[in-house]
mmCIF file of C-alpha atoms in Angstrom:
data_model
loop_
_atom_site.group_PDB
_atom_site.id
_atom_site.type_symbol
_atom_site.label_atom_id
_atom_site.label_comp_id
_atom_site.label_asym_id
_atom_site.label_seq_id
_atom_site.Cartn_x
_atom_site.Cartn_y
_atom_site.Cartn_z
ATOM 1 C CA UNK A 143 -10.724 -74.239 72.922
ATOM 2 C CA UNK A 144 -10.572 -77.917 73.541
ATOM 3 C CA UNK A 145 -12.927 -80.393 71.903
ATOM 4 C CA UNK A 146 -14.233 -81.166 75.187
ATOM 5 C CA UNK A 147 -15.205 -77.820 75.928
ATOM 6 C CA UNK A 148 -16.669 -77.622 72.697
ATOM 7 C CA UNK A 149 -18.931 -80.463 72.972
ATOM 8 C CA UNK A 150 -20.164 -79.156 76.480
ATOM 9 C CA UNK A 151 -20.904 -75.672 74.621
ATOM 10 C CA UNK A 152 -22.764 -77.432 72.213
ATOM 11 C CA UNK A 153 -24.823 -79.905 74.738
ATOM 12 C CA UNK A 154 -25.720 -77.057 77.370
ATOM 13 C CA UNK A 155 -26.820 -75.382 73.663
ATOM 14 C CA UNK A 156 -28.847 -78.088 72.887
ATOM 15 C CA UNK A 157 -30.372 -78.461 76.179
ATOM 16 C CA UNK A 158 -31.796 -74.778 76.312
ATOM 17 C CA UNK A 159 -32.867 -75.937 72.682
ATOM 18 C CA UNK A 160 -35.011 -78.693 73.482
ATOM 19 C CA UNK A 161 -35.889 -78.239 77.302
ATOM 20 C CA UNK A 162 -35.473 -81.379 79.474
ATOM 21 C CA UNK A 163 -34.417 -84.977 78.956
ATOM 22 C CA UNK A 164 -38.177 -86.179 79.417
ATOM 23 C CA UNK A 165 -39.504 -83.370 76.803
ATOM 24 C CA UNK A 166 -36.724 -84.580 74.141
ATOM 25 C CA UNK A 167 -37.574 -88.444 74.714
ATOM 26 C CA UNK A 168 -33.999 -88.989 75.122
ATOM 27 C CA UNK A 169 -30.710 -88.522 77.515
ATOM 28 C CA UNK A 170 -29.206 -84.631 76.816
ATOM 29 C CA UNK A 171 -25.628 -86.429 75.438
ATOM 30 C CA UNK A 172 -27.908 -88.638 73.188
ATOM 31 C CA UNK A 173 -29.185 -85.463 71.118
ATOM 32 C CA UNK A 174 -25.859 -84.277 69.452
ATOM 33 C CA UNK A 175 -25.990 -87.768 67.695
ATOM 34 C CA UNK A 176 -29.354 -86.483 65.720
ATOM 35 C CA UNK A 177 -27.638 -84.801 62.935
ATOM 36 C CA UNK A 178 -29.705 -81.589 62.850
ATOM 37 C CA UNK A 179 -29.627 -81.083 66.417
ATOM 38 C CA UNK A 180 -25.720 -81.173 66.139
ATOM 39 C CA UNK A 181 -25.842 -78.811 63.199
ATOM 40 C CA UNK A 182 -28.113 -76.733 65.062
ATOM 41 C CA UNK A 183 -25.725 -76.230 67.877
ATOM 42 C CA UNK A 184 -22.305 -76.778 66.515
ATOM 43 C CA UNK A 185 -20.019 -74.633 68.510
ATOM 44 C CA UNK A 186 -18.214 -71.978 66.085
ATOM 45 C CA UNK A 187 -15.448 -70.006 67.561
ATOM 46 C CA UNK A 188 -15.143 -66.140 66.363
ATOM 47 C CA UNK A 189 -14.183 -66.471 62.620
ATOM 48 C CA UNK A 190 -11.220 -64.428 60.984
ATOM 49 C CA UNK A 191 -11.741 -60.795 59.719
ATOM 50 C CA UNK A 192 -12.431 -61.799 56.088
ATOM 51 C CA UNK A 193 -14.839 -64.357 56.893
ATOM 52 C CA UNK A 194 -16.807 -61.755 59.200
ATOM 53 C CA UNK A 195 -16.814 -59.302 56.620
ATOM 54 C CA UNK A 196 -18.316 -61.695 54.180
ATOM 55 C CA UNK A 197 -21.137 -62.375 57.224
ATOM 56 C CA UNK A 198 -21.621 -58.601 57.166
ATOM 57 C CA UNK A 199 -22.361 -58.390 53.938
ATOM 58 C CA UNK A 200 -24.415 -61.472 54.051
ATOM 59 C CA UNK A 201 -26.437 -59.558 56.844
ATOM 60 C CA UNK A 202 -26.971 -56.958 54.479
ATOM 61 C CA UNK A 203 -28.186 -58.709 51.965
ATOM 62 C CA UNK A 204 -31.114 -60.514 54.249
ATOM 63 C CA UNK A 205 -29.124 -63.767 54.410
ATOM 64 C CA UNK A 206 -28.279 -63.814 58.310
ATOM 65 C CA UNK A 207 -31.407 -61.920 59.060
ATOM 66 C CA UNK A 208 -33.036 -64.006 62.125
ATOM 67 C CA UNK A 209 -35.878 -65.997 60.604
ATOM 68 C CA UNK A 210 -33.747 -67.975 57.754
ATOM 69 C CA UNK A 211 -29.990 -68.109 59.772
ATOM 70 C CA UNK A 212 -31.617 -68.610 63.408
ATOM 71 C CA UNK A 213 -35.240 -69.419 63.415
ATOM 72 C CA UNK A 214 -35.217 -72.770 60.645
ATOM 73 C CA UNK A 215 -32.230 -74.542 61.343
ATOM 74 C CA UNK A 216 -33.455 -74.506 65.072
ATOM 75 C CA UNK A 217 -36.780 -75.202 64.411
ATOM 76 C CA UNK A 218 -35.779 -78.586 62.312
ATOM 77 C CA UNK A 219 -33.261 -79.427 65.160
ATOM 78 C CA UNK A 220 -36.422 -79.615 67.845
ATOM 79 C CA UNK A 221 -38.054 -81.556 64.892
ATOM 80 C CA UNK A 222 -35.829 -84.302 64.754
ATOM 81 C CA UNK A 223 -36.130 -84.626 68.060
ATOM 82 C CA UNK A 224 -39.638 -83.700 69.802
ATOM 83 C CA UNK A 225 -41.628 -84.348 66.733
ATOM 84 C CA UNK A 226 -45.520 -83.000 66.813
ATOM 85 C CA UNK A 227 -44.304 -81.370 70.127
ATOM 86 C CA UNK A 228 -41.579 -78.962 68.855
ATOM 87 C CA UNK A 229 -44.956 -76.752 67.754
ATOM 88 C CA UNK A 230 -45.012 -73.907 70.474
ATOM 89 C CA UNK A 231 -45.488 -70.765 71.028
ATOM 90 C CA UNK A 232 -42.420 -68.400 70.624
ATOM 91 C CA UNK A 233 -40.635 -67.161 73.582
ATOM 92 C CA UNK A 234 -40.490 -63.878 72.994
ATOM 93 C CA UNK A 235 -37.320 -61.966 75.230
ATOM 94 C CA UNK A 236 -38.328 -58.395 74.837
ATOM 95 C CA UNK A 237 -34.850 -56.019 75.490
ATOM 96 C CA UNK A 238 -35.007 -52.559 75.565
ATOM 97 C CA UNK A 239 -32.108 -49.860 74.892
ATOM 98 C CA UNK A 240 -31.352 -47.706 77.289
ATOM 99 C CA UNK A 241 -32.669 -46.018 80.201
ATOM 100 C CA UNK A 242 -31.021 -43.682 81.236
ATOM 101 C CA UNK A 243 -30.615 -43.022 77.400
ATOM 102 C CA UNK A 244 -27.244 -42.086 76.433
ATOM 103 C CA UNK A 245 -28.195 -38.589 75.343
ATOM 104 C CA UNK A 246 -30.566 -37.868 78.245
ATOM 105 C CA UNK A 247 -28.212 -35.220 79.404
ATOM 106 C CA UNK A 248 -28.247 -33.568 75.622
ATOM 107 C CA UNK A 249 -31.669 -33.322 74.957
ATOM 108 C CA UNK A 250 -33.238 -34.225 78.344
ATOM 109 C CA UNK A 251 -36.762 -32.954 76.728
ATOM 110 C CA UNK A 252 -36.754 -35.689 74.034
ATOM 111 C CA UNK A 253 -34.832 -38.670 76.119
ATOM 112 C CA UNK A 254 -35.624 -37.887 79.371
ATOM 113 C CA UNK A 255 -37.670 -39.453 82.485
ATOM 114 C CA UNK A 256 -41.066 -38.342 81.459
ATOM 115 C CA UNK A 257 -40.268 -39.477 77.856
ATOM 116 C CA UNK A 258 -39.693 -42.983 78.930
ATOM 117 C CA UNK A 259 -42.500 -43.196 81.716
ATOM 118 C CA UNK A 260 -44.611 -43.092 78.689
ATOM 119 C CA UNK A 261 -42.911 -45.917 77.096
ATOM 120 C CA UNK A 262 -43.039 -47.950 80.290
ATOM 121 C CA UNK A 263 -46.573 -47.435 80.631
ATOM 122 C CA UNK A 264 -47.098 -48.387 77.245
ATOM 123 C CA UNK A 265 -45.221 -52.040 78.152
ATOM 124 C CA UNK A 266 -46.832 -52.353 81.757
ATOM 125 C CA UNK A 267 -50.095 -51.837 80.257
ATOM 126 C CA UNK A 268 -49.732 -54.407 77.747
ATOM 127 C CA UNK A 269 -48.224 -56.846 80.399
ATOM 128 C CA UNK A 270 -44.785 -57.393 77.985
ATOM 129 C CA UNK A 271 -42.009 -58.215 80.937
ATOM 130 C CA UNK A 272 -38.647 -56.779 79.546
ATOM 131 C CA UNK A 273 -34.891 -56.430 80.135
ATOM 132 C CA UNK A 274 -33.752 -52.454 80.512
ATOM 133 C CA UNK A 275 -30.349 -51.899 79.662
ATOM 134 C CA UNK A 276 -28.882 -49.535 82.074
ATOM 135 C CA UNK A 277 -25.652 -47.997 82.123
ATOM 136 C CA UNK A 278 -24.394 -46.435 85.764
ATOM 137 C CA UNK A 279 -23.713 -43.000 84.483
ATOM 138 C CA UNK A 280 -24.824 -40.326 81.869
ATOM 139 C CA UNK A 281 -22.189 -39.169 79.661
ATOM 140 C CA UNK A 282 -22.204 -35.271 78.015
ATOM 141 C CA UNK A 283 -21.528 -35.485 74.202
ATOM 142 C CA UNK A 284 -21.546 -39.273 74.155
ATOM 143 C CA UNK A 285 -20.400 -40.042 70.607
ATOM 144 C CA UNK A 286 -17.325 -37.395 70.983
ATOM 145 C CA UNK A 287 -14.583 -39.490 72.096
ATOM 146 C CA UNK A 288 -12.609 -36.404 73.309
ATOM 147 C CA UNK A 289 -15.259 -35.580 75.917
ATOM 148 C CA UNK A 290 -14.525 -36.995 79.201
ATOM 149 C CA UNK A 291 -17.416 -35.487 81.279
ATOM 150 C CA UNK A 292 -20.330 -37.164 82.900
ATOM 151 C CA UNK A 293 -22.503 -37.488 85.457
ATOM 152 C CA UNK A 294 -23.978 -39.977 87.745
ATOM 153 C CA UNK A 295 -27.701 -41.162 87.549
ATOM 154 C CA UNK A 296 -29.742 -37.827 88.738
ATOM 155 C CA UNK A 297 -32.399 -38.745 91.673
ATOM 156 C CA UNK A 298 -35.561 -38.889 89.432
ATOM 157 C CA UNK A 299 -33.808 -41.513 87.265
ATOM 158 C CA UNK A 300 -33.130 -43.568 90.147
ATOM 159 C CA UNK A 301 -36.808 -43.676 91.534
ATOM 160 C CA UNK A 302 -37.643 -44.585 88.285
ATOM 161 C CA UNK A 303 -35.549 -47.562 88.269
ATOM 162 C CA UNK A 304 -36.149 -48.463 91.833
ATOM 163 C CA UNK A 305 -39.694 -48.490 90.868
ATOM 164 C CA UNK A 306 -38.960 -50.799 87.361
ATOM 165 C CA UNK A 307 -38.082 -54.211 89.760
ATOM 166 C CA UNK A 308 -41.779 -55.097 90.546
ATOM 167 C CA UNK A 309 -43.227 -53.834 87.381
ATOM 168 C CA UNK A 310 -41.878 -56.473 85.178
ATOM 169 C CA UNK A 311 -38.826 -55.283 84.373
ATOM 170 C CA UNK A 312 -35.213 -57.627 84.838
ATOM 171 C CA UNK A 313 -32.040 -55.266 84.393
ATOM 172 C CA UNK A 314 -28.770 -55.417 82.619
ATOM 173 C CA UNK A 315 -25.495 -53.291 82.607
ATOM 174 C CA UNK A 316 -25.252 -51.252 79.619
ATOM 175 C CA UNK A 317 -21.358 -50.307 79.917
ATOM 176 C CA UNK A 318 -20.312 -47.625 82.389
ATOM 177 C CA UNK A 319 -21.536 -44.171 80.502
ATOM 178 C CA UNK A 320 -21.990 -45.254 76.999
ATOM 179 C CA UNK A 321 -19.076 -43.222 75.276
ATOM 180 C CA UNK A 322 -17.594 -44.350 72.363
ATOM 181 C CA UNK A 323 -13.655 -44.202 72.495
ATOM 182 C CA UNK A 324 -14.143 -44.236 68.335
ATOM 183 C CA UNK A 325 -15.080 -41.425 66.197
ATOM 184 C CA UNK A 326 -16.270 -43.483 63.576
ATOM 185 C CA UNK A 327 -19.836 -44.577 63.417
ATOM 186 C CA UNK A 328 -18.841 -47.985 62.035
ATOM 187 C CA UNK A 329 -16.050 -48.404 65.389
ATOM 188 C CA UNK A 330 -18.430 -46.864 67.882
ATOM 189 C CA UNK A 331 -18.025 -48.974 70.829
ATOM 190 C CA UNK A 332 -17.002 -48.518 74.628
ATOM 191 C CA UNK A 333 -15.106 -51.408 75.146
ATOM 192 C CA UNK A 334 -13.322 -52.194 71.770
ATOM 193 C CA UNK A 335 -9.680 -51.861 72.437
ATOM 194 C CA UNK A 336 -9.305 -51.752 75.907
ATOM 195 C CA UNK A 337 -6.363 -53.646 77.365
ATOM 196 C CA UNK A 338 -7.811 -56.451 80.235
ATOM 197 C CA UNK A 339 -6.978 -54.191 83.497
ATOM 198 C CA UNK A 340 -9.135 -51.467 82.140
ATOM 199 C CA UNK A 341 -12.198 -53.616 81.244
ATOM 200 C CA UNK A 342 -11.745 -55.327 83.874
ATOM 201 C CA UNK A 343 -11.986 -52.174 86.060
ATOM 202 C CA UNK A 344 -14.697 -50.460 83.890
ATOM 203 C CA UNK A 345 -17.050 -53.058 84.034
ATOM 204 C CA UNK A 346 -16.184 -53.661 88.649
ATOM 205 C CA UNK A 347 -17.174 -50.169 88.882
ATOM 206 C CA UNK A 348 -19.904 -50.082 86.582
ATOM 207 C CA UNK A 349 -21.502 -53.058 88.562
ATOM 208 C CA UNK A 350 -20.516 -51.205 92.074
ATOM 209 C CA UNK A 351 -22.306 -48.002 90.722
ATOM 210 C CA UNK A 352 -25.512 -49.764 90.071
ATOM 211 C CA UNK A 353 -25.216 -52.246 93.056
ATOM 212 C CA UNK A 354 -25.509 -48.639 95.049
ATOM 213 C CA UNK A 355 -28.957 -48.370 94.116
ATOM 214 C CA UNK A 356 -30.162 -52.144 95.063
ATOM 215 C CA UNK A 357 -29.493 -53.062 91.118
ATOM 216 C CA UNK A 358 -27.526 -56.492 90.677
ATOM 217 C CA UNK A 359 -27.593 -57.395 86.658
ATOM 218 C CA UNK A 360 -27.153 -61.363 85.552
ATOM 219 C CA UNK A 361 -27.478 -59.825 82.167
ATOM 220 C CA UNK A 362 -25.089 -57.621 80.313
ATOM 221 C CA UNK A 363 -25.732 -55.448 77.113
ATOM 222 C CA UNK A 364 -22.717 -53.826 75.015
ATOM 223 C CA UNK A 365 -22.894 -50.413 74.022
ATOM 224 C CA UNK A 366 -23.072 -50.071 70.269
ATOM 225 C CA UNK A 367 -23.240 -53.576 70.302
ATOM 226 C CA UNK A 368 -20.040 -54.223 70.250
ATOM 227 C CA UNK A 369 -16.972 -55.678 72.069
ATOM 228 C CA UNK A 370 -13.842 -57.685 71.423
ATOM 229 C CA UNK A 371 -13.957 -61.042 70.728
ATOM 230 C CA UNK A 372 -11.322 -61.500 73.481
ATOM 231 C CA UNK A 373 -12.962 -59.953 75.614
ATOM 232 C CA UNK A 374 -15.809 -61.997 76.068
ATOM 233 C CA UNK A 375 -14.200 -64.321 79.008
ATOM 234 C CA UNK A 376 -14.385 -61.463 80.908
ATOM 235 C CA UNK A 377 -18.079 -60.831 80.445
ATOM 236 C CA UNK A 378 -18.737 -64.693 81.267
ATOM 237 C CA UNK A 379 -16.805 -63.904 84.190
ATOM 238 C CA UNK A 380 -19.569 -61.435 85.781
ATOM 239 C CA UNK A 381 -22.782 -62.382 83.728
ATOM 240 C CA UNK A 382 -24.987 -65.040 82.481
ATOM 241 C CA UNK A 383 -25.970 -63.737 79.758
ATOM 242 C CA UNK A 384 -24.034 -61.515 77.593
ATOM 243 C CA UNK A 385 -26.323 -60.398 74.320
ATOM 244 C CA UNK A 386 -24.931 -58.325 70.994
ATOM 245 C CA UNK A 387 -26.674 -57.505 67.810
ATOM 246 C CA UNK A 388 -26.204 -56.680 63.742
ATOM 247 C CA UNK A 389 -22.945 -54.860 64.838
ATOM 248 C CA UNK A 390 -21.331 -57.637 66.906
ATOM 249 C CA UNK A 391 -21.498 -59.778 63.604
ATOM 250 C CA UNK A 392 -18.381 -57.562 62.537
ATOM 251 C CA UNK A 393 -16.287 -58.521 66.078
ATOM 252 C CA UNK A 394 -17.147 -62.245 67.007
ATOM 253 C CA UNK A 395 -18.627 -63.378 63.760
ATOM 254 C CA UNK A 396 -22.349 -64.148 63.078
ATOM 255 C CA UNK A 397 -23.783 -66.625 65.833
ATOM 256 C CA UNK A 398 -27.117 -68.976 66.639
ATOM 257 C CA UNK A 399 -28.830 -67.076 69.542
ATOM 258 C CA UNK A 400 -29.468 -68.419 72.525
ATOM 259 C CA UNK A 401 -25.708 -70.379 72.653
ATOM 260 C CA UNK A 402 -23.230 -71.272 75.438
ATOM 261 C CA UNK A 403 -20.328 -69.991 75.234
ATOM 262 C CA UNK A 404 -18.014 -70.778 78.034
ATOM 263 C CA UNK A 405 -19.663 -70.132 81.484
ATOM 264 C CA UNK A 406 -22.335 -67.857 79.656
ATOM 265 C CA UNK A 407 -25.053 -67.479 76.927
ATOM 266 C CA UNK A 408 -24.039 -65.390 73.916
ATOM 267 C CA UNK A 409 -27.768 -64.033 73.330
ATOM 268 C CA UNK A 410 -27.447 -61.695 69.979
ATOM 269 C CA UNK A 411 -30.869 -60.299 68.257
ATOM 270 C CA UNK A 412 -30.502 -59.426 64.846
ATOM 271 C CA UNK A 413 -33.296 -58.173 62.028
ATOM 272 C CA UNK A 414 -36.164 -57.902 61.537
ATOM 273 C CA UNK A 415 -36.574 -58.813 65.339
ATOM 274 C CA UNK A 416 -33.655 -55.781 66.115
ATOM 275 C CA UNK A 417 -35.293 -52.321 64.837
ATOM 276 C CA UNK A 418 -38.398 -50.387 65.007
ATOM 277 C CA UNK A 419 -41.724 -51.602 66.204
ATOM 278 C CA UNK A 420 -42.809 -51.308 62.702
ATOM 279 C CA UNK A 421 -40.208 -53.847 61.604
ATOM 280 C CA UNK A 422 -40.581 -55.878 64.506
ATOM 281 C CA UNK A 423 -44.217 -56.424 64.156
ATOM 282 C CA UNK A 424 -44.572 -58.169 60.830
ATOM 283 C CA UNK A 425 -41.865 -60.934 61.804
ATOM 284 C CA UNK A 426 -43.157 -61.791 65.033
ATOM 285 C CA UNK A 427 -46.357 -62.360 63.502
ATOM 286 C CA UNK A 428 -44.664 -65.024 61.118
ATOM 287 C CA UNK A 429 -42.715 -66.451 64.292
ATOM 288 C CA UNK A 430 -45.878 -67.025 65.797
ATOM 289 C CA UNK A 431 -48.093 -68.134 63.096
ATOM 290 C CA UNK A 432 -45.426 -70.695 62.813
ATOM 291 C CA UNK A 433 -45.412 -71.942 65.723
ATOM 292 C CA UNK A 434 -41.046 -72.133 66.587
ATOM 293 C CA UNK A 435 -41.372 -73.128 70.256
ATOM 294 C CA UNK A 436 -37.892 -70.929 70.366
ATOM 295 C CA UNK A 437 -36.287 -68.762 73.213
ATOM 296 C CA UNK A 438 -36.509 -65.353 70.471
ATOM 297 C CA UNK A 439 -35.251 -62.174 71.523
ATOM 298 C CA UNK A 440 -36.383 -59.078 70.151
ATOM 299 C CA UNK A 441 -34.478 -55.327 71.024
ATOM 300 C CA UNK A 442 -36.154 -52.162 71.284
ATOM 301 C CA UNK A 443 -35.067 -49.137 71.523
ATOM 302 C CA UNK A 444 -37.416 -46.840 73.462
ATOM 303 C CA UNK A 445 -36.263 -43.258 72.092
ATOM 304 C CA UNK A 446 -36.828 -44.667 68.908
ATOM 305 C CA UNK A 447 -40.723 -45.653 69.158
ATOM 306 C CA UNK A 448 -40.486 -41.786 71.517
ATOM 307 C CA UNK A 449 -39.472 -40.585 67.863
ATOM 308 C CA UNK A 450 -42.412 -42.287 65.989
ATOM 309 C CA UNK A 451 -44.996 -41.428 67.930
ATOM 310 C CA UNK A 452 -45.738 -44.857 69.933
ATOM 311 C CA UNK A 453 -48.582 -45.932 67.615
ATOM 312 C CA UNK A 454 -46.516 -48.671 66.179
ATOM 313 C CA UNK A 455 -44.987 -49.670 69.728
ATOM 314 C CA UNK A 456 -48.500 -49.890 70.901
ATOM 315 C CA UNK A 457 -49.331 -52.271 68.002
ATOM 316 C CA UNK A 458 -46.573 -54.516 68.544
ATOM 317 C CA UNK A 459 -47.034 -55.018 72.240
ATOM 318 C CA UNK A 460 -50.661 -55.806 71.945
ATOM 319 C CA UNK A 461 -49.492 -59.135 68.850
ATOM 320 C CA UNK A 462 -46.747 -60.682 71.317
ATOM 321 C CA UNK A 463 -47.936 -59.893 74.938
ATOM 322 C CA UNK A 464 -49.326 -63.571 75.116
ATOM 323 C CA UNK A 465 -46.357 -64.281 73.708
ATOM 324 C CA UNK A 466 -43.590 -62.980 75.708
ATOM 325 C CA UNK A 467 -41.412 -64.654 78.438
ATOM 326 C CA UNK A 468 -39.764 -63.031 81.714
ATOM 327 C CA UNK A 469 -35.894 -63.005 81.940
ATOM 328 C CA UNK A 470 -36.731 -64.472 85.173
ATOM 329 C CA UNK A 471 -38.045 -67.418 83.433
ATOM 330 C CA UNK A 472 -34.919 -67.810 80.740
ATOM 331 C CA UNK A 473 -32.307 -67.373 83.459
ATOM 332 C CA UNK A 474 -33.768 -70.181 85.242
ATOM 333 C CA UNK A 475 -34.110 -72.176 81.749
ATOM 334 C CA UNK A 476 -30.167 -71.059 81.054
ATOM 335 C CA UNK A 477 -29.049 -72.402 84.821
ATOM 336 C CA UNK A 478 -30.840 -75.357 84.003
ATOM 337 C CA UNK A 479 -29.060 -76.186 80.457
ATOM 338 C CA UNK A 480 -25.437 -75.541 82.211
ATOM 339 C CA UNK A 481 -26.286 -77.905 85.606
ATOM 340 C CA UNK A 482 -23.443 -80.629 84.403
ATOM 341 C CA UNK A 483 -24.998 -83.146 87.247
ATOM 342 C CA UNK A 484 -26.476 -85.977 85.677
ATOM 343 C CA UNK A 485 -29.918 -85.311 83.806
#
């Protein structure tokens, strides 16, 4: 990448940071001169296998966990710049994995429609907007990579989703039918591997499937968290935001979240803000008692809280309702950062 594409990474980065030229007191270019703002944002390309490996054992260990890797280093960058005003509210970006869920048509009684109506009415009720990964079809045996069969969304799943749109809910495309083409737990992943003609194709008629059933995603969410680092020019291509997790750490290196990365934001979640409600909870507390000001996305994955028993879903949604920010409301903020015109 050239250093001029670099340093437009980093200032579209720095803008979604710090919100407009009038909020930061200063032109957008004139930020990446304050020396934590530039740290903040520096634009790191996907590091070499060693060096990930040593991230993914840093992630292990707590050290890349979101609060001391993501959460102060941004926080000191709005500092330097916005002073007493960089104390805000969090902007909590709630995601939620997967409906339908990827082993709806195995156990249809534990991850099925009326499973996650509950869970929806658990988030409506609380008034948390969210982002519903969704793949376009429902694979049999999803983690076998020798199974081929599947099946497209069933009617009730569809009136569900055509029901989500005005109910607070944004959408993104969760891969094509959520199959891993590894064996391995560690490699499971439905895009790792694939030579550019067949991404290219899975993901055109993924998006055709759901466009079938008046669903258009801006946002797109790997299966199993993980893709190549290669292929993430072809994500940019077709979304504006492209997020990942613990596991992408292994494939493009550990990242600041929300960052530009070409023509789209690279929006990873990683722990304590990725996991249970139970995990969640206790960190977004902290976020908010402190005050971060800081686009902060949080994943959720509905079959798990199903498997709990919803009490600690319940609690968290009640702590960061107030708290919580509509995709609508980032996309605009993320269209915003990457107008080049001049601010």
């Amino acid at each position: 990448m050239s250093e001029d594409a670099e340093c437009r990474d980093e200032l579209r980065t720095a803008r979604l940071l710090l919100g407009t030229r009038s909020a930061a007191g200063e032109s957008s270019e004139g930020v990446l001169g304050v020396r934590a703002v530039r740290a903040a944002v520096r634009r790191s390309p996907a590091p070499m296998r060693p060096r990930r490996l040593a991230q993914q054992v840093a992630r292990k260990l707590g050290r890349l966990d979101y609060e001391p890797a993501v959460a102060v280093p941004l926080q000191l960058a709005r500092r330097a710049v916005l002073g007493s005003a960089a104390q805000a509210p969090p902007r909590f970006l709630v995601r939620v994995d997967e409906f339908p869920h990827y082993l709806a048509w195995d156990d249809p009684d534990s991850y099925g429609v009326e499973r996650y109506r509950r869970f929806h009415t658990i988030m409506a009720s609380a008034g948390v907007p969210y982002l519903l990964a969704t793949p376009s079809r429902v694979s049999r045996a999803p983690l076998c990579p020798d199974e081929h069969e599947w099946r497209a969304l069933q009617p009730t799943e569809q009136a569900v989703l055509g029901k989500l749109a005005g109910e607070g809910v944004a959408f993104a495309l969760h891969g094509r039918d959520h199959r891993t083409r590894f064996a391995s737990p560690r490699r499971h992943s439905e895009l790792c591997g694939l030579e550019p003609a067949a991404l290219e194709r899975l993901l055109d008629e993924a998006l055709a499937e759901l466009a079938d059933m008046g669903i258009v995603p801006e946002v797109f969410v790997p299966p199993f968290n993980r893709f190549d680092a290669g292929q993430y020019s072809a994500l940019a291509r077709r979304f504006v935001v492209v997020c990942g997790g613990p596991e992408s750490i292994g494939l493009v290196g550990f990242q600041r979240t929300p960052v530009w990365r070409g023509e789209a934001v690279y929006l990873p979640s990683y722990f304590p803000l990725y996991g249970r409600a139970s995990d969640v909870l206790p960190a977004a507390r902290r976020l908010i008692e402190a005050g971060t000001g800081l686009w902060t996305p949080i994943v959720l994955h509905w079959g798990w809280e199903s498997d709990a028993g919803w009490s600690e879903l319940e609690r968290l949604v009640a702590t960061i309702a107030p708290y919580t920010a509509g995709w609508g409301e980032f996309l605009a903020a993320v269209r915003a950062s990457g107008d080049d015109d001049e601010r």
